[in-house]
Structures are given as C-alpha cells and as structure tokens.
XYZ file of C-alpha atoms in Angstrom:
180
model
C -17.649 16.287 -6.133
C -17.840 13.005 -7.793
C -16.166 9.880 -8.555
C -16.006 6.470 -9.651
C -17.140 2.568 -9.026
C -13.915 0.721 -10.284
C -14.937 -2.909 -8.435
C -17.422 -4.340 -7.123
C -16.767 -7.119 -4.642
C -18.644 -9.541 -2.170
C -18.400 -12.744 -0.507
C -21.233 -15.034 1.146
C -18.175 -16.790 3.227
C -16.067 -15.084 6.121
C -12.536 -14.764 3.961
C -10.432 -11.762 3.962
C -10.242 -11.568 0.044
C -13.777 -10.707 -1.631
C -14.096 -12.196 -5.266
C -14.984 -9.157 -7.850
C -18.459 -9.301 -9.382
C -20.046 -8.118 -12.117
C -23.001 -6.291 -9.888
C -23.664 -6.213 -6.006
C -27.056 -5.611 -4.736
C -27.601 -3.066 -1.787
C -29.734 -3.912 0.441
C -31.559 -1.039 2.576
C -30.558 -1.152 6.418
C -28.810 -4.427 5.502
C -25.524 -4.041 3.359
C -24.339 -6.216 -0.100
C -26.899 -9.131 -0.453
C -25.116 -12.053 -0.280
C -21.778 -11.125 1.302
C -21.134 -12.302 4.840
C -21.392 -8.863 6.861
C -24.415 -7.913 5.474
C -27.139 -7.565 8.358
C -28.678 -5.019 10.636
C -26.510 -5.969 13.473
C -22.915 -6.794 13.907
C -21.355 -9.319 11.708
C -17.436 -8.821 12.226
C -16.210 -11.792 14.067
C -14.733 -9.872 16.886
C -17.368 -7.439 17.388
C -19.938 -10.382 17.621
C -17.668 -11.873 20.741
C -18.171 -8.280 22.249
C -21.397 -7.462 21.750
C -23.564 -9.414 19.266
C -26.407 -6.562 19.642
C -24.701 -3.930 18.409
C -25.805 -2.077 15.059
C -23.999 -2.819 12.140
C -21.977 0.164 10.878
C -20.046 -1.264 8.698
C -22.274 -2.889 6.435
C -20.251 -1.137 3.160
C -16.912 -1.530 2.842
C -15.349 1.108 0.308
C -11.738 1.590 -0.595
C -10.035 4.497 -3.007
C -8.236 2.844 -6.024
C -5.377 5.222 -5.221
C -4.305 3.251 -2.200
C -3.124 0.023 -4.651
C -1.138 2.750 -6.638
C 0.494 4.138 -3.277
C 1.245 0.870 -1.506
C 2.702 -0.569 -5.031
C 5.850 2.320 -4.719
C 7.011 0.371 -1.775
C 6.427 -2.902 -3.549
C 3.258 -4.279 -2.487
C 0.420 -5.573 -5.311
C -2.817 -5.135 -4.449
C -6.212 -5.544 -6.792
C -9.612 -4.465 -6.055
C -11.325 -6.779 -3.315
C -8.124 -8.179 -2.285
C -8.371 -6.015 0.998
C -12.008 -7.322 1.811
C -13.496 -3.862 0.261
C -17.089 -3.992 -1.594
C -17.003 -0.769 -3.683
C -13.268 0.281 -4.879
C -13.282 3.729 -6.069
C -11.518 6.431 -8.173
C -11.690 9.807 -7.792
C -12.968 10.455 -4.176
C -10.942 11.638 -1.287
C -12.855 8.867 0.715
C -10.764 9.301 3.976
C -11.390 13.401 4.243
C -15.286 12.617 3.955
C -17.075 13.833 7.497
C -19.695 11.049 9.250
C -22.748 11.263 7.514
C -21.539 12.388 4.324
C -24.189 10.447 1.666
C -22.705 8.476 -1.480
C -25.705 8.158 -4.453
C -23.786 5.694 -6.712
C -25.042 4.667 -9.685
C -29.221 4.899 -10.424
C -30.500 4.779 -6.874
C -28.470 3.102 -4.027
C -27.167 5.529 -1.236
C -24.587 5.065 1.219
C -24.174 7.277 4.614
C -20.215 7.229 5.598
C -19.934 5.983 9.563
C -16.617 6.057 9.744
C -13.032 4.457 8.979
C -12.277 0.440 8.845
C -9.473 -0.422 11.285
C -7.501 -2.242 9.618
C -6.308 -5.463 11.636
C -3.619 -7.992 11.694
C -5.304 -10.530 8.720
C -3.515 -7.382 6.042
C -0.050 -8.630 6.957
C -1.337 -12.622 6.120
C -2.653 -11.362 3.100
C 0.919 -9.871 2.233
C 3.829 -9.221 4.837
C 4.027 -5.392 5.992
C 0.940 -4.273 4.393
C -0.501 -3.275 7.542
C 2.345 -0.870 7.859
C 1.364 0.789 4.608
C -2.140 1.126 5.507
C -1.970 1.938 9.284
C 0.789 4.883 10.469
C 1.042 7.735 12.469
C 1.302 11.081 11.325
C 3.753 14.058 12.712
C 2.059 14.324 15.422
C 1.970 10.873 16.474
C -1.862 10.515 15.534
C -2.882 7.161 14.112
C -3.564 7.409 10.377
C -5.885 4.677 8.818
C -5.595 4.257 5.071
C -7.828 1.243 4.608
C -10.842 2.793 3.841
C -14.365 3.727 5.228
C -17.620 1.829 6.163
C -21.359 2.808 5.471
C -24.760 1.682 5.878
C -27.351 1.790 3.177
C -29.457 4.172 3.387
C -31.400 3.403 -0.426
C -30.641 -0.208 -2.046
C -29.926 -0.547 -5.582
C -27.676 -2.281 -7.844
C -24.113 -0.744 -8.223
C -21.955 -1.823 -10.946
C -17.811 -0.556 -12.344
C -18.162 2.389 -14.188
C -21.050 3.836 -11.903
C -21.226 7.372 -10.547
C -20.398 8.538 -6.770
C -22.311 11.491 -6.317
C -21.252 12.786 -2.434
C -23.567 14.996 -0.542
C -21.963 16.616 2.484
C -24.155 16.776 5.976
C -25.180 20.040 7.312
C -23.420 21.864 9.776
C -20.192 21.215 11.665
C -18.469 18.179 10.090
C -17.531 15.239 12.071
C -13.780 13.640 10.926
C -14.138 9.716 10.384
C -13.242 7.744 13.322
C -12.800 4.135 13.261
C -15.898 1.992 13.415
C-alpha cells in the first residue's frame, strides 16, 4: 500500500493555518523543524495547561487530500495546510491505519501513526460548520473524526510533494486510532 505527499506545510508561530513549503525537515523524536509543535513533549496549547510533561504524540500532523474533495460537495474550500496539517496526502486510507502503523515517505524519514487529531472548535473560525464536516457520529452514535492522524518521527529526513508513503503495518492484533 502506498501513497502520496501532495503538501508540505509548517509554521514556527502558534496559528491554525500552516503556510505550504517547498520541503519540511523531520526531526527524529522531535517533529517538523521549525514549526511550533515540534518537541519531545507537549506543545498543544491546551495540553500544556494540563500537563506540560506529557510526551508529544502529535508531533506530525497528516491529512488525506480526499477530505478537501468531500467537504467541498457541501460547499466548503479547503487547501492543503489550511487545517493546520504538515503532510497532506493522496492515496492512503489514513483514518483505517492501526497505532503503530510506520509511514517511510520519501528517501528516509519515518513516521509511527499514534492516533487521530481531535479536531476542536478553531475549524469553525477558520470557516463556519466545518467542524461539522470533519467531526460526526456514525449509525451507531460513535464519534467519527475526519481530520486526520498524528505521528512521531521515528527516522528524520526531508519530505517534499510528490514523495512516496510507503505504510508498514505492526505485527499482531491491530489497534483502531483513537484520538491523541
């Protein structure tokens, strides 16, 4: 299973948008030199106010290119890093990947998936009723979150559009993403 790098975003200043680039640098144990959530522990505002001691799973934000095209039937526009994501992607069923699965993108950086973002309340100041789009609840009444998943770098490299998403599934019983 493969896919795609579409985008490439980061931002060294806490904004919910993220400004595409022509390269990020992954840092090992660290996240996207440069962007504001990169670090080894905690960096999201309200999970510093909880607990600044906390690891940092969500050092890698990655979003599926599909979601623009889905949220755009019920009129919303959205373009790569406009969500706050760091890799957009094309061609990966990011949300049905189990914890731990391992994304080699590009020549040598590797991401572990640790789980799914949860989306909050800044979506619907980016653009009225987005959060609707991304956050629902299935048949059952389960919460579905469409905003993508967070990683931690495992191997650093640089990653740039048009790279490679190789995924490599963990061993034994697969854990579904939860949020993180």
């Amino acid at each position: 299973m493969s896919g795609t790098v579409t985008a490439v975003s980061s931002n060294g200043d806490y904004s919910f948008t993220k400004p595409n680039r022509e390269s990020v640098r992954l840092l090992a144990g660290l996240g996207v030199e440069g962007d504001v959530h990169a670090g080894v522990t905690v960096k999201h505002r309200s999970r510093v106010a909880q607990d600044p001691t906390q690891p940092n799973l969500r050092q890698v934000h990655l979003i599926h290119e599909e979601l623009f095209a889905e949220v755009g039937e019920e009129g919303f526009k959205v373009a790569p890093g406009e969500l706050g994501e760091n890799i957009t992607t094309r061609g990966i069923d990011l949300l049905g990947l189990p914890v731990g699965t391992l994304l080699r993108i590009g020549a040598s950086a590797v991401l572990e998936v640790t789980g799914l973002r949860n989306p909050c309340l800044q979506i619907d100041n980016f653009q009225n009723g987005l959060l609707k789009q991304v956050v629902g609840r299935d048949e059952a009444g389960n919460i579905v979150r469409k905003a993508g998943i967070m990683s931690i770098v495992r191997e650093g490299g640089e990653v740039f559009p048009g790279d490679t998403i190789e995924m490599e599934l963990p061993s034994g019983p697969h854990r579904p993403l939860e949020r993180v």
